[in-house]
PDB file of C-alpha atoms in Angstrom:
ATOM      1  CA  ASN A 937     128.446   7.384  15.251  1.00  0.00           C
ATOM      2  CA  THR A 938     130.430   7.191  11.996  1.00  0.00           C
ATOM      3  CA  GLN A 939     130.832  10.973  11.710  1.00  0.00           C
ATOM      4  CA  GLU A 940     132.280  11.250  15.210  1.00  0.00           C
ATOM      5  CA  ILE A 941     134.784   8.469  14.601  1.00  0.00           C
ATOM      6  CA  LEU A 942     135.872  10.014  11.292  1.00  0.00           C
ATOM      7  CA  LYS A 943     136.491  13.414  12.902  1.00  0.00           C
ATOM      8  CA  GLN A 944     139.299  11.803  14.879  1.00  0.00           C
ATOM      9  CA  TYR A 945     141.309  11.585  11.652  1.00  0.00           C
ATOM     10  CA  GLY A 946     141.233  15.324  11.104  1.00  0.00           C
ATOM     11  CA  GLY A 947     142.627  16.393   7.714  1.00  0.00           C
ATOM     12  CA  ARG A 948     144.212  13.021   6.937  1.00  0.00           C
ATOM     13  CA  ILE A 949     141.024  11.829   5.217  1.00  0.00           C
ATOM     14  CA  HIS A 950     138.416  13.581   3.095  1.00  0.00           C
ATOM     15  CA  VAL A 951     134.912  12.866   4.323  1.00  0.00           C
ATOM     16  CA  ILE A 952     131.876  13.446   2.141  1.00  0.00           C
ATOM     17  CA  TYR A 953     128.404  13.704   3.665  1.00  0.00           C
ATOM     18  CA  GLN A 954     125.076  13.587   1.899  1.00  0.00           C
ATOM     19  CA  LYS A 955     121.482  12.701   2.632  1.00  0.00           C
ATOM     20  CA  ASN A 956     120.773   8.954   2.197  1.00  0.00           C
ATOM     21  CA  SER A 957     119.597   8.765  -1.390  1.00  0.00           C
ATOM     22  CA  GLY A 958     120.498   5.092  -1.980  1.00  0.00           C
ATOM     23  CA  PRO A 959     123.589   3.168  -2.978  1.00  0.00           C
ATOM     24  CA  ALA A 960     123.653   4.430  -6.565  1.00  0.00           C
ATOM     25  CA  ALA A 961     123.621   8.105  -5.507  1.00  0.00           C
ATOM     26  CA  ALA A 962     126.360   7.415  -2.919  1.00  0.00           C
ATOM     27  CA  ARG A 963     128.574   5.627  -5.437  1.00  0.00           C
ATOM     28  CA  ASN A 964     127.977   8.299  -8.092  1.00  0.00           C
ATOM     29  CA  ARG A 965     128.951  11.003  -5.589  1.00  0.00           C
ATOM     30  CA  GLY A 966     132.136   9.095  -4.792  1.00  0.00           C
ATOM     31  CA  ILE A 967     132.943   8.756  -8.480  1.00  0.00           C
ATOM     32  CA  ARG A 968     132.408  12.474  -9.056  1.00  0.00           C
ATOM     33  CA  GLU A 969     134.589  13.399  -6.098  1.00  0.00           C
ATOM     34  CA  SER A 970     137.375  10.985  -6.944  1.00  0.00           C
ATOM     35  CA  ARG A 971     140.380  11.811  -9.144  1.00  0.00           C
ATOM     36  CA  GLY A 972     141.591   8.384 -10.229  1.00  0.00           C
ATOM     37  CA  GLU A 973     141.480   6.896 -13.694  1.00  0.00           C
ATOM     38  CA  ILE A 974     140.448   3.492 -12.322  1.00  0.00           C
ATOM     39  CA  ILE A 975     137.718   3.184  -9.678  1.00  0.00           C
ATOM     40  CA  SER A 976     136.697   0.317  -7.394  1.00  0.00           C
ATOM     41  CA  PHE A 977     134.009  -0.060  -4.730  1.00  0.00           C
ATOM     42  CA  LEU A 978     134.102  -1.747  -1.344  1.00  0.00           C
ATOM     43  CA  ASP A 979     131.056  -2.194   0.842  1.00  0.00           C
ATOM     44  CA  SER A 980     131.508  -1.856   4.599  1.00  0.00           C
ATOM     45  CA  ASP A 981     131.020  -5.510   5.374  1.00  0.00           C
ATOM     46  CA  ASP A 982     133.373  -6.873   2.724  1.00  0.00           C
ATOM     47  CA  LEU A 983     137.169  -7.161   2.413  1.00  0.00           C
ATOM     48  CA  TRP A 984     139.716  -6.793  -0.342  1.00  0.00           C
ATOM     49  CA  LEU A 985     142.693  -9.089  -0.091  1.00  0.00           C
ATOM     50  CA  PRO A 986     146.061  -7.275  -0.149  1.00  0.00           C
ATOM     51  CA  THR A 987     146.782  -7.729  -3.853  1.00  0.00           C
ATOM     52  CA  PHE A 988     143.285  -6.678  -5.151  1.00  0.00           C
ATOM     53  CA  VAL A 989     144.181  -3.176  -6.395  1.00  0.00           C
ATOM     54  CA  GLU A 990     147.582  -4.103  -7.794  1.00  0.00           C
ATOM     55  CA  ARG A 991     146.278  -7.107  -9.669  1.00  0.00           C
ATOM     56  CA  GLN A 992     143.174  -5.310 -11.086  1.00  0.00           C
ATOM     57  CA  VAL A 993     145.218  -2.341 -12.323  1.00  0.00           C
ATOM     58  CA  SER A 994     147.771  -4.691 -13.866  1.00  0.00           C
ATOM     59  CA  VAL A 995     145.101  -6.589 -15.797  1.00  0.00           C
ATOM     60  CA  LEU A 996     143.581  -3.357 -17.072  1.00  0.00           C
ATOM     61  CA  GLN A 997     146.908  -1.919 -18.140  1.00  0.00           C
ATOM     62  CA  ARG A 998     147.734  -5.064 -20.140  1.00  0.00           C
ATOM     63  CA  ALA A 999     144.207  -5.374 -21.582  1.00  0.00           C
ATOM     64  CA  GLY A1000     144.224  -1.940 -23.271  1.00  0.00           C
ATOM     65  CA  LEU A1001     141.944   1.078 -23.154  1.00  0.00           C
ATOM     66  CA  ASP A1002     139.021  -0.599 -24.939  1.00  0.00           C
ATOM     67  CA  VAL A1003     138.492  -2.929 -21.967  1.00  0.00           C
ATOM     68  CA  PRO A1004     136.252  -1.031 -19.517  1.00  0.00           C
ATOM     69  CA  CYS A1005     136.802  -3.114 -16.396  1.00  0.00           C
ATOM     70  CA  SER A1006     138.362  -6.129 -14.748  1.00  0.00           C
ATOM     71  CA  ILE A1007     136.551  -8.469 -12.407  1.00  0.00           C
ATOM     72  CA  SER A1008     138.051 -10.852  -9.826  1.00  0.00           C
ATOM     73  CA  ASN A1009     136.631 -13.915  -8.189  1.00  0.00           C
ATOM     74  CA  SER A1010     135.574 -13.609  -4.565  1.00  0.00           C
ATOM     75  CA  TRP A1011     134.930 -15.733  -1.527  1.00  0.00           C
ATOM     76  CA  PHE A1012     131.319 -15.790  -0.285  1.00  0.00           C
ATOM     77  CA  ARG A1013     131.143 -16.171   3.481  1.00  0.00           C
ATOM     78  CA  TYR A1014     127.548 -16.507   4.759  1.00  0.00           C
ATOM     79  CA  ALA A1015     126.520 -15.655   8.352  1.00  0.00           C
ATOM     80  CA  THR A1016     125.883 -19.423   8.858  1.00  0.00           C
ATOM     81  CA  GLY A1017     129.543 -20.187   8.154  1.00  0.00           C
ATOM     82  CA  ALA A1018     128.862 -21.717   4.741  1.00  0.00           C
ATOM     83  CA  GLY A1019     130.771 -20.404   1.785  1.00  0.00           C
ATOM     84  CA  THR A1020     131.740 -20.740  -1.892  1.00  0.00           C
ATOM     85  CA  THR A1021     133.190 -18.471  -4.560  1.00  0.00           C
ATOM     86  CA  SER A1022     131.398 -16.049  -6.846  1.00  0.00           C
ATOM     87  CA  PHE A1023     132.772 -17.824  -9.955  1.00  0.00           C
ATOM     88  CA  GLN A1024     131.333 -21.137  -8.685  1.00  0.00           C
ATOM     89  CA  ILE A1025     127.905 -19.562  -8.109  1.00  0.00           C
ATOM     90  CA  SER A1026     128.038 -18.043 -11.617  1.00  0.00           C
ATOM     91  CA  ASP A1027     129.333 -21.229 -13.199  1.00  0.00           C
ATOM     92  CA  LEU A1028     132.392 -19.404 -14.531  1.00  0.00           C
ATOM     93  CA  HIS A1029     135.369 -21.599 -15.413  1.00  0.00           C
ATOM     94  CA  ALA A1030     138.468 -19.628 -16.283  1.00  0.00           C
ATOM     95  CA  ALA A1031     141.098 -21.564 -18.198  1.00  0.00           C
ATOM     96  CA  SER A1032     143.886 -19.242 -17.061  1.00  0.00           C
ATOM     97  CA  ASP A1033     144.757 -17.271 -13.912  1.00  0.00           C
ATOM     98  CA  GLU A1034     144.119 -13.914 -15.667  1.00  0.00           C
ATOM     99  CA  GLY A1035     142.908 -12.874 -19.047  1.00  0.00           C
ATOM    100  CA  ILE A1036     140.223 -11.354 -21.206  1.00  0.00           C
ATOM    101  CA  TRP A1037     136.569 -12.397 -20.776  1.00  0.00           C
ATOM    102  CA  LEU A1038     135.115 -12.311 -24.280  1.00  0.00           C
ATOM    103  CA  ASP A1039     131.385 -12.625 -23.551  1.00  0.00           C
ATOM    104  CA  PRO A1040     130.431 -10.788 -20.312  1.00  0.00           C
ATOM    105  CA  ALA A1041     127.077  -9.605 -21.677  1.00  0.00           C
ATOM    106  CA  GLU A1042     126.012 -13.100 -22.640  1.00  0.00           C
ATOM    107  CA  VAL A1043     126.862 -14.430 -19.209  1.00  0.00           C
ATOM    108  CA  LEU A1044     125.299 -11.474 -17.319  1.00  0.00           C
ATOM    109  CA  LEU A1045     122.010 -11.929 -19.177  1.00  0.00           C
ATOM    110  CA  ASN A1046     121.768 -15.533 -18.076  1.00  0.00           C
ATOM    111  CA  ARG A1047     123.134 -15.614 -14.494  1.00  0.00           C
ATOM    112  CA  PHE A1048     124.225 -13.532 -11.531  1.00  0.00           C
ATOM    113  CA  VAL A1049     127.824 -12.361 -11.265  1.00  0.00           C
ATOM    114  CA  LEU A1050     128.931 -10.407  -8.166  1.00  0.00           C
ATOM    115  CA  PHE A1051     129.990  -7.034  -9.526  1.00  0.00           C
ATOM    116  CA  SER A1052     130.513  -3.964  -7.311  1.00  0.00           C
ATOM    117  CA  GLN A1053     133.034  -5.365  -4.843  1.00  0.00           C
ATOM    118  CA  THR A1054     134.936  -7.331  -7.413  1.00  0.00           C
ATOM    119  CA  ILE A1055     135.674  -4.855 -10.213  1.00  0.00           C
ATOM    120  CA  ALA A1056     138.070  -2.148 -11.137  1.00  0.00           C
ATOM    121  CA  VAL A1057     136.523   0.079 -13.816  1.00  0.00           C
ATOM    122  CA  ARG A1058     137.911   2.913 -15.870  1.00  0.00           C
ATOM    123  CA  ARG A1059     136.455   6.315 -15.033  1.00  0.00           C
ATOM    124  CA  LYS A1060     135.902   7.033 -18.773  1.00  0.00           C
ATOM    125  CA  ALA A1061     133.796   3.846 -19.095  1.00  0.00           C
ATOM    126  CA  LEU A1062     131.694   4.804 -16.055  1.00  0.00           C
ATOM    127  CA  MET A1063     130.983   8.235 -17.544  1.00  0.00           C
ATOM    128  CA  GLU A1064     130.166   6.788 -20.946  1.00  0.00           C
ATOM    129  CA  ALA A1065     127.731   4.305 -19.311  1.00  0.00           C
ATOM    130  CA  GLY A1066     125.992   7.107 -17.458  1.00  0.00           C
ATOM    131  CA  LEU A1067     127.119   5.981 -13.988  1.00  0.00           C
ATOM    132  CA  PHE A1068     124.780   4.106 -11.624  1.00  0.00           C
ATOM    133  CA  ASP A1069     121.022   4.552 -12.191  1.00  0.00           C
ATOM    134  CA  GLU A1070     119.925   6.520  -9.094  1.00  0.00           C
ATOM    135  CA  THR A1071     116.321   5.407  -9.482  1.00  0.00           C
ATOM    136  CA  LEU A1072     117.350   1.870  -8.544  1.00  0.00           C
ATOM    137  CA  TRP A1073     117.929   0.987  -4.875  1.00  0.00           C
ATOM    138  CA  TYR A1074     118.550  -2.711  -5.637  1.00  0.00           C
ATOM    139  CA  LEU A1075     120.558  -4.232  -8.450  1.00  0.00           C
ATOM    140  CA  GLU A1076     121.853  -0.821  -9.485  1.00  0.00           C
ATOM    141  CA  ASP A1077     125.264  -2.465  -9.757  1.00  0.00           C
ATOM    142  CA  TYR A1078     123.926  -5.162 -12.053  1.00  0.00           C
ATOM    143  CA  ASP A1079     122.335  -2.546 -14.257  1.00  0.00           C
ATOM    144  CA  LEU A1080     125.697  -0.841 -14.629  1.00  0.00           C
ATOM    145  CA  ALA A1081     127.429  -4.190 -15.238  1.00  0.00           C
ATOM    146  CA  LEU A1082     125.086  -4.845 -18.128  1.00  0.00           C
ATOM    147  CA  LYS A1083     125.738  -1.360 -19.579  1.00  0.00           C
ATOM    148  CA  LEU A1084     129.512  -1.960 -19.330  1.00  0.00           C
ATOM    149  CA  SER A1085     129.325  -5.367 -20.965  1.00  0.00           C
ATOM    150  CA  VAL A1086     127.386  -4.769 -24.172  1.00  0.00           C
ATOM    151  CA  GLY A1087     129.805  -5.162 -27.079  1.00  0.00           C
ATOM    152  CA  LYS A1088     132.784  -5.177 -24.710  1.00  0.00           C
ATOM    153  CA  THR A1089     135.326  -7.609 -23.297  1.00  0.00           C
ATOM    154  CA  TRP A1090     136.411  -7.513 -19.621  1.00  0.00           C
ATOM    155  CA  GLY A1091     139.588  -8.441 -17.835  1.00  0.00           C
ATOM    156  CA  PHE A1092     139.330 -11.229 -15.253  1.00  0.00           C
ATOM    157  CA  ILE A1093     141.251 -12.713 -12.350  1.00  0.00           C
ATOM    158  CA  ARG A1094     140.399 -16.260 -11.411  1.00  0.00           C
ATOM    159  CA  GLU A1095     141.830 -16.016  -7.877  1.00  0.00           C
ATOM    160  CA  PRO A1096     139.384 -14.777  -5.186  1.00  0.00           C
ATOM    161  CA  LEU A1097     140.621 -11.277  -4.177  1.00  0.00           C
ATOM    162  CA  VAL A1098     137.531 -10.195  -2.311  1.00  0.00           C
ATOM    163  CA  VAL A1099     135.692 -11.602   0.710  1.00  0.00           C
ATOM    164  CA  TRP A1100     131.984 -10.929   0.576  1.00  0.00           C
ATOM    165  CA  ARG A1101     130.712 -11.306   4.116  1.00  0.00           C
ATOM    166  CA  GLN A1102     127.084 -11.735   5.164  1.00  0.00           C
ATOM    167  CA  SER A1103     127.804 -10.533   8.632  1.00  0.00           C
ATOM    168  CA  THR A1104     125.660  -7.684   9.819  1.00  0.00           C
ATOM    169  CA  THR A1105     121.933  -7.475  10.518  1.00  0.00           C
ATOM    170  CA  ASP A1106     121.583  -4.265   8.552  1.00  0.00           C
ATOM    171  CA  SER A1107     123.262  -5.454   5.348  1.00  0.00           C
ATOM    172  CA  LEU A1108     121.193  -5.825   2.176  1.00  0.00           C
ATOM    173  CA  SER A1109     122.151  -9.527   2.029  1.00  0.00           C
ATOM    174  CA  GLN A1110     120.467 -10.070   5.424  1.00  0.00           C
ATOM    175  CA  LYS A1111     117.322  -8.294   4.202  1.00  0.00           C
ATOM    176  CA  GLY A1112     116.576 -10.684   1.417  1.00  0.00           C
ATOM    177  CA  MET A1113     119.197 -10.060  -1.279  1.00  0.00           C
ATOM    178  CA  ASN A1114     121.506 -12.943  -2.071  1.00  0.00           C
ATOM    179  CA  THR A1115     119.569 -15.444  -0.015  1.00  0.00           C
ATOM    180  CA  ARG A1116     120.798 -18.557  -1.825  1.00  0.00           C
ATOM    181  CA  ARG A1117     122.515 -20.892   0.616  1.00  0.00           C
ATOM    182  CA  VAL A1118     125.354 -23.248  -0.290  1.00  0.00           C
ATOM    183  CA  GLU A1119     127.604 -25.721   1.546  1.00  0.00           C
ATOM    184  CA  LEU A1120     131.071 -24.756   2.644  1.00  0.00           C
ATOM    185  CA  VAL A1121     133.707 -25.220   0.000  1.00  0.00           C
ATOM    186  CA  LYS A1122     137.259 -25.671   1.303  1.00  0.00           C
TER     187      LYS A1122
END
């Protein structure tokens, strides 16, 4: 009943409807409808911590226009209660709190790095990369990450600013994606 709930907000929000054509088509539509210079994505079962947007924008502003995006670490919270961070899963060890990641393509070719929920990306870079590939219903975000990483550096934030939650029965993670289990890290 999402549409009914959203109607309660009247003109205070802009709601966009389209036929379900997959996550890439939905994200591309959102990009085309948006007006910002920097774009981020948040799935319905995940959370941004309060400083996510401010910190991502700050890193991109300091990095310069040649840096297409900035990525933050995230907390992984599995439905079982176990958890870890995305940087731990990816074996990423940042020497500083924030900075420039010199070899994102090399790392992405060798291991998984959580992308969609953890990035802020310049609109111009998205357009140059051709947006998300709408023929892909899985790993469309990883495809875009690879396109944004070739020959580029990225900004990074070592602190987890996102909470990825495996919490609903209809989420992609419950249907077989991201099935790796780890022990709780405190």
